[in-house]
Coordinates of C-alpha atoms in Angstrom, one line a residue:
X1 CA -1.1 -44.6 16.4
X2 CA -0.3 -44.1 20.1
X3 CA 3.6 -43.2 21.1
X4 CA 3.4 -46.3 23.1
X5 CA 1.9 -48.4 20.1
X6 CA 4.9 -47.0 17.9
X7 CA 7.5 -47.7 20.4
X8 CA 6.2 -51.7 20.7
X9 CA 6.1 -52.3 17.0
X10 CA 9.6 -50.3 16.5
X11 CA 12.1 -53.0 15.6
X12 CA 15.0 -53.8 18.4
X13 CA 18.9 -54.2 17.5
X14 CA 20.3 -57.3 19.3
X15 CA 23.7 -56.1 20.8
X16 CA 27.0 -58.1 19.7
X17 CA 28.4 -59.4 22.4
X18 CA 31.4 -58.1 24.3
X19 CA 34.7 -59.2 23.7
X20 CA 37.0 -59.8 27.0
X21 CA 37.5 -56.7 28.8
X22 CA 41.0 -54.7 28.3
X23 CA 43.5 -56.1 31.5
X24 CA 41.5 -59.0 32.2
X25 CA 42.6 -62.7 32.4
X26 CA 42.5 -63.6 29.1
X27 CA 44.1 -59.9 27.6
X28 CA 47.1 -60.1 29.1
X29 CA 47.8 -64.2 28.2
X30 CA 46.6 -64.6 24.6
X31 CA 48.4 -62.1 23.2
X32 CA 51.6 -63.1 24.8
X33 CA 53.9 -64.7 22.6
X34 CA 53.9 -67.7 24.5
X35 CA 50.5 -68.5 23.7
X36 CA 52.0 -70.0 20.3
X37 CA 53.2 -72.9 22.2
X38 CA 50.1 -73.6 23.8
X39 CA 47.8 -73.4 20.6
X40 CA 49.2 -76.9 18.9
X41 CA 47.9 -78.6 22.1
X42 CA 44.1 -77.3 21.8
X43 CA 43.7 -77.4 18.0
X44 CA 44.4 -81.3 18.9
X45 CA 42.5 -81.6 21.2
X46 CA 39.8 -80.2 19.1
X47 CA 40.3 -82.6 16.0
X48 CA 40.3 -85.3 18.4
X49 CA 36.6 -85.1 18.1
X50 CA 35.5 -87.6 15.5
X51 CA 33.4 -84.8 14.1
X52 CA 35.8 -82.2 14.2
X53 CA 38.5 -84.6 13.4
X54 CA 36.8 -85.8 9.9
X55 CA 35.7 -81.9 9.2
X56 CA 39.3 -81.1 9.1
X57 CA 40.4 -84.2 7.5
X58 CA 38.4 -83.0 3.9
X59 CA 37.6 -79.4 4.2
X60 CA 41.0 -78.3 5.7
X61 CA 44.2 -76.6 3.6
X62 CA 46.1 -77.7 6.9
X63 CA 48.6 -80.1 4.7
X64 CA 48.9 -78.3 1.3
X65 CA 49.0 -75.0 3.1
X66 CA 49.8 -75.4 7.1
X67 CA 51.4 -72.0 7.3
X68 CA 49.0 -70.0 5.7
X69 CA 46.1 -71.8 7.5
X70 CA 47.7 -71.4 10.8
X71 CA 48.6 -67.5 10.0
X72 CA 44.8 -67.1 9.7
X73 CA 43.9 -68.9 12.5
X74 CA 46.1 -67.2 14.8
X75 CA 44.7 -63.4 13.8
X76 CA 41.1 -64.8 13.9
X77 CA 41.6 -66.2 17.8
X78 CA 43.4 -62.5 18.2
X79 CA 40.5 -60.6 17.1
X80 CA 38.1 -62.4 19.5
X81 CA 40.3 -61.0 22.4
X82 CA 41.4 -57.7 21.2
X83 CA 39.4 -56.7 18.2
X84 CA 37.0 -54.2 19.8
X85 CA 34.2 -53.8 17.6
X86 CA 35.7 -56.1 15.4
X87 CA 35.7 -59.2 17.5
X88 CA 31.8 -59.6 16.6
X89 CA 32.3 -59.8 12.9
X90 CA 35.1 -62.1 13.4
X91 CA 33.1 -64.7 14.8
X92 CA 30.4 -63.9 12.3
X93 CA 32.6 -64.5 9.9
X94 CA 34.1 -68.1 11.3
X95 CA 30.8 -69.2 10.9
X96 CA 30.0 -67.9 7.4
X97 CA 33.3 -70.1 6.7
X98 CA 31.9 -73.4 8.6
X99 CA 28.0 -73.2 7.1
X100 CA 28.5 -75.4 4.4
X101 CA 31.4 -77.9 6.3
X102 CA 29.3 -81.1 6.8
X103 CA 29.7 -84.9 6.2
X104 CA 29.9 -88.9 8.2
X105 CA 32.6 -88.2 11.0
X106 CA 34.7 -91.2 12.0
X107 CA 32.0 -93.0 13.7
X108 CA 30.0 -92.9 11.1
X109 CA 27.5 -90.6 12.6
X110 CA 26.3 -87.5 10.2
X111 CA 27.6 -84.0 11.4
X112 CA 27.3 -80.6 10.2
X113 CA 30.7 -78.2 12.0
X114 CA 27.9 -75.7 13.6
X115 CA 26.4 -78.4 15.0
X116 CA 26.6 -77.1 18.8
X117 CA 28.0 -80.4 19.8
X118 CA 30.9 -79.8 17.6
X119 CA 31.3 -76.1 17.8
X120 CA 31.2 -76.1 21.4
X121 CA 34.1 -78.5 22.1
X122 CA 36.2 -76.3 19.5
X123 CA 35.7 -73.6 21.8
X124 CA 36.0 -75.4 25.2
X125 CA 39.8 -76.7 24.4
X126 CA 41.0 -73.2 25.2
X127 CA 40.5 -73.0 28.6
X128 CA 41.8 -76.4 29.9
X129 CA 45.1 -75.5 27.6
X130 CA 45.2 -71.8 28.9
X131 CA 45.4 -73.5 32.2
X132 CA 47.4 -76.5 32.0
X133 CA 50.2 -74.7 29.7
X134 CA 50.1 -71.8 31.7
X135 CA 51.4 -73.3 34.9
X136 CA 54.7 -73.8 32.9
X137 CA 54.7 -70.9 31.1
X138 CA 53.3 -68.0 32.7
X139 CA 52.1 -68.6 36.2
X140 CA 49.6 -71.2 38.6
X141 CA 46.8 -69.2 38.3
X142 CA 44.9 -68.3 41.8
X143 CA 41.0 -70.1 42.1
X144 CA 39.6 -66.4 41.9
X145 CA 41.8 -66.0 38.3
X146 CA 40.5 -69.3 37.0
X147 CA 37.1 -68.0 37.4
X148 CA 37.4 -65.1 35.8
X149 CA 39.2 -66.8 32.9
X150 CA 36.5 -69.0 32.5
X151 CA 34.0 -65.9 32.5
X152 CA 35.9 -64.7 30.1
X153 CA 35.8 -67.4 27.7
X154 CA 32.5 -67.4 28.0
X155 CA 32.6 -64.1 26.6
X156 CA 34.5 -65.4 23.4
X157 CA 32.3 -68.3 23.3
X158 CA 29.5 -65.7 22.5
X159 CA 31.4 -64.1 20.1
X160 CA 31.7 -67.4 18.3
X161 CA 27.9 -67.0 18.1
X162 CA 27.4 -70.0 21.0
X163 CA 24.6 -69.6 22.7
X164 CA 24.7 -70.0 26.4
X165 CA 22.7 -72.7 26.5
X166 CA 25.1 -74.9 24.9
X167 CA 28.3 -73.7 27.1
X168 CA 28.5 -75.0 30.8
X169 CA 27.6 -71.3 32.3
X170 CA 29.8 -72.5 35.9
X171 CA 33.5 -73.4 36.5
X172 CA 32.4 -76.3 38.0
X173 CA 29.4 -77.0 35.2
X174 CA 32.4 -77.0 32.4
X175 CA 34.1 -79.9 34.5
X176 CA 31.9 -82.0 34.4
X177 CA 31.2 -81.7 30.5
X178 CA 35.0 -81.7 29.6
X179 CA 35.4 -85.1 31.4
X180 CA 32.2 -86.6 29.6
X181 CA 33.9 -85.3 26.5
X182 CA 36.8 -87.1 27.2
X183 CA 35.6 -90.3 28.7
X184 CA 32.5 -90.6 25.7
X185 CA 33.9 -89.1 22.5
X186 CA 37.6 -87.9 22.1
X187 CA 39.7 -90.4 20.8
X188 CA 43.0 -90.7 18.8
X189 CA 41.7 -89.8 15.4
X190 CA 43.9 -90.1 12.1
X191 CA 44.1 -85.7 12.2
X192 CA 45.1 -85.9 15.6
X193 CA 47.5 -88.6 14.9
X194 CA 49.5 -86.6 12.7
X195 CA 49.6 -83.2 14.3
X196 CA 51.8 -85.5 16.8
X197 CA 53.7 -87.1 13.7
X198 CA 57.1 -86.3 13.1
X199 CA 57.2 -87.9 9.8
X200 CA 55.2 -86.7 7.5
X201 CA 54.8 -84.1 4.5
X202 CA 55.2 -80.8 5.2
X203 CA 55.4 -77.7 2.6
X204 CA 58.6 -75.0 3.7
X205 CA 57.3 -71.6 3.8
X206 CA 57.4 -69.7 0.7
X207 CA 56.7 -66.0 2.4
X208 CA 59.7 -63.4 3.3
X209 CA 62.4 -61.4 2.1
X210 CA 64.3 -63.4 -1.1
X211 CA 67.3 -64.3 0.6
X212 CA 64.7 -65.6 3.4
X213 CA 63.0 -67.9 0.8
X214 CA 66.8 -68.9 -0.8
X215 CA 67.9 -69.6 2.8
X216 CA 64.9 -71.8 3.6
X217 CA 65.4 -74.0 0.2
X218 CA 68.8 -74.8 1.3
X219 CA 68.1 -76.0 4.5
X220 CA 64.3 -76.8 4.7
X221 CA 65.1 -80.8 5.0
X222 CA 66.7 -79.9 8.2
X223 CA 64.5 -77.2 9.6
X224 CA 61.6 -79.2 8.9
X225 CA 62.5 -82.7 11.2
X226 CA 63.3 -80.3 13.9
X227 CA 60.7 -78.1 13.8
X228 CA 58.1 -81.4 13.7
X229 CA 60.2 -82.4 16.6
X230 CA 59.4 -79.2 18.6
X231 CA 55.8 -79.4 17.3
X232 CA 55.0 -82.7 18.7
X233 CA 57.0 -82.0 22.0
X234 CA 54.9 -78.9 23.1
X235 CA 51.5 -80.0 21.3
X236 CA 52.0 -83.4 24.1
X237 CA 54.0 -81.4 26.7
X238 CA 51.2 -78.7 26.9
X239 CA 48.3 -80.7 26.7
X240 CA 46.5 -81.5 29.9
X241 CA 47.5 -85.1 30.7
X242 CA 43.9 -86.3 30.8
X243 CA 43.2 -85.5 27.1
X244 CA 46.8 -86.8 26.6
X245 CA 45.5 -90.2 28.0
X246 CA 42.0 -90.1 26.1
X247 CA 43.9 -89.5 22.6
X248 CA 46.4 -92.2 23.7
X249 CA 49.2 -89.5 23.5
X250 CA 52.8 -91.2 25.7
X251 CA 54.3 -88.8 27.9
X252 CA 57.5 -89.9 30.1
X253 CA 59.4 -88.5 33.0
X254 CA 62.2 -87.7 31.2
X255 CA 60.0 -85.7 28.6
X256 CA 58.1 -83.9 31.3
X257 CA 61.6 -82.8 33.0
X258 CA 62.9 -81.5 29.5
X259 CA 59.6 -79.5 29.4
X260 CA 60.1 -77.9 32.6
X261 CA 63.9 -76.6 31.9
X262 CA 62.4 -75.5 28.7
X263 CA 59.4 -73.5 30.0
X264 CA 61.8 -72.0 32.6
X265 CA 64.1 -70.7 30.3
X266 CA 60.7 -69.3 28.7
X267 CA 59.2 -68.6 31.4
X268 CA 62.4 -66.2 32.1
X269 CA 63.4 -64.8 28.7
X270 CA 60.0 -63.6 27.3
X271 CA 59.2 -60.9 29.8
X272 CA 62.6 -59.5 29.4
X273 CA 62.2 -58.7 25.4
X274 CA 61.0 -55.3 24.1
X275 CA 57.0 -55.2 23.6
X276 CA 57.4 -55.4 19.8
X277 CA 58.5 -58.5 20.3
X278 CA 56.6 -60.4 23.1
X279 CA 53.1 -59.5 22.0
X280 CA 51.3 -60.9 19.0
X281 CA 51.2 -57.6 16.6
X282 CA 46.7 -57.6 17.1
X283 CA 47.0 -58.0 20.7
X284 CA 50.0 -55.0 21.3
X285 CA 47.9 -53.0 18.7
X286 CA 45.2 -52.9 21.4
X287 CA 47.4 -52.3 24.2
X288 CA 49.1 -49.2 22.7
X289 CA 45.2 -48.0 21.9
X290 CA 44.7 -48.7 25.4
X291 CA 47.3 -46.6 26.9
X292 CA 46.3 -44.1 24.4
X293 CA 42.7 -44.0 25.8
X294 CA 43.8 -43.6 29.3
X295 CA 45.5 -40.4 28.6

């Protein structure tokens, strides 16, 4: 056998895909602390999807065990960004979770979650969020920034395993989609109905130090209205008002100037605390093995 004969027949390794690059765009938001108040807005938007929506609905822990789910959650999204070599087998792993998630969705239309049509819009929430809620909270992004966010995501859309077919590839492409999703299949399903809710069941946290968990019994019936208060408030606040309207989500004036004197006071505080403390403990990992790197 020829050198050339053995080099056609040898087997070839696909690459994983790259995870965001270190000071881009999307490093230096989603590991911000502030990015916890713009996460409730696009995991609503997401089960807004009658697919998604039902998925959620009767495969999801996200009433018996909210915290726990949305612990996870949050380190998954973490790793896409700043997991390095990681980030691959994160996504690999998402969909090793997803394979068998499958059923009628609220239309009564049969779906499976990997279903590109479904997977895809889980992804796509990000970015409008990212935008929308960072105007408030972080900056107006320039056109040039927006761009390269959206390259970005593409980026983490590949890590999810999404092929490129099934993501708009242009800033201008993924406009066009996100309004047809909104106009022809988001609506206000029962999941995204009560991640709005400030009434209904949720389980205190039973994590921490013991006089943490003591503390918590005692005033859990408290803690619990306000924090579903807050919940609802920056899940609606933070939402783009277009998917606001398609959900049939009410915003008023006097709600949108209560958001903007809160997101100031954000906006302000958070760069001023210590790095232990403004960045998500994944995403200042990576930074610190960043500035180590560049020594």
């Amino acid at each position: 056998m020829s050198d050339t004969e053995s080099a056609t027949r040898t087997p070839t390794h696909r690459r994983d895909p790259e995870p965001p690059p270190p000071g881009g765009v999307l490093w230096t938001i989603a590991g911000d602390v502030r990015a916890l108040l713009m996460l409730p807005a696009a995991f609503t938007m997401q089960v807004a999807h009658p697919a998604i929506g039902a998925g959620v609905d009767e495969h999801s822990v996200f009433r018996t065990d909210p915290w726990g789910r949305g612990e996870r959650s949050l380190r998954s999204v973490q790793l896409w960004v700043y997991g390095g070599e990681r980030a691959a087998e994160e996504g690999r792993r998402v969909r090793r979770l997803h394979k068998a998630i499958q059923g009628t969705d609220t239309r009564g239309r049969r779906y499976h979650s990997l279903d590109p049509a479904c997977y895809s819009w889980v992804h796509a929430t990000g970015f409008p969020v990212y935008l929308y809620a960072g105007r408030y909270l972080l900056r107006r992004f320039t056109p040039a920034q927006e761009r390269q966010l959206y390259r970005e995501w593409l980026q983490v859309g590949r890590i999810l395993g999404i092929h490129d077919r099934d993501m708009p590839q242009t800033i201008e492409e993924y406009w066009v989609y996100y309004r047809r999703m909104l106009a022809e299949e988001i609506e206000p399903t029962p999941v995204a109905r009560e991640l709005v809710a400030t009434d209904v069941a949720l389980p205190r946290p039973e994590g921490g130090p013991l006089p943490v968990r003591l503390l918590l019994r005692l005033t859990w019936p408290v803690l619990r209205a306000a924090f579903l208060r807050l919940r609802a408030f920056v899940t609606v606040g933070y939402m783009p008002p277009d998917a606001r309207a398609a959900i049939g989500l009410e915003w008023t004036p006097a709600q949108e100037r209560r958001l903007r004197r809160f997101s100031a006071v954000v906006r302000v505080l958070v760069p001023l605390l210590p790095e232990r403390l403004r960045y998500l403990p994944i995403a200042r990992a990576a930074r610190a093995r960043e500035r180590a790197a560049a020594r």
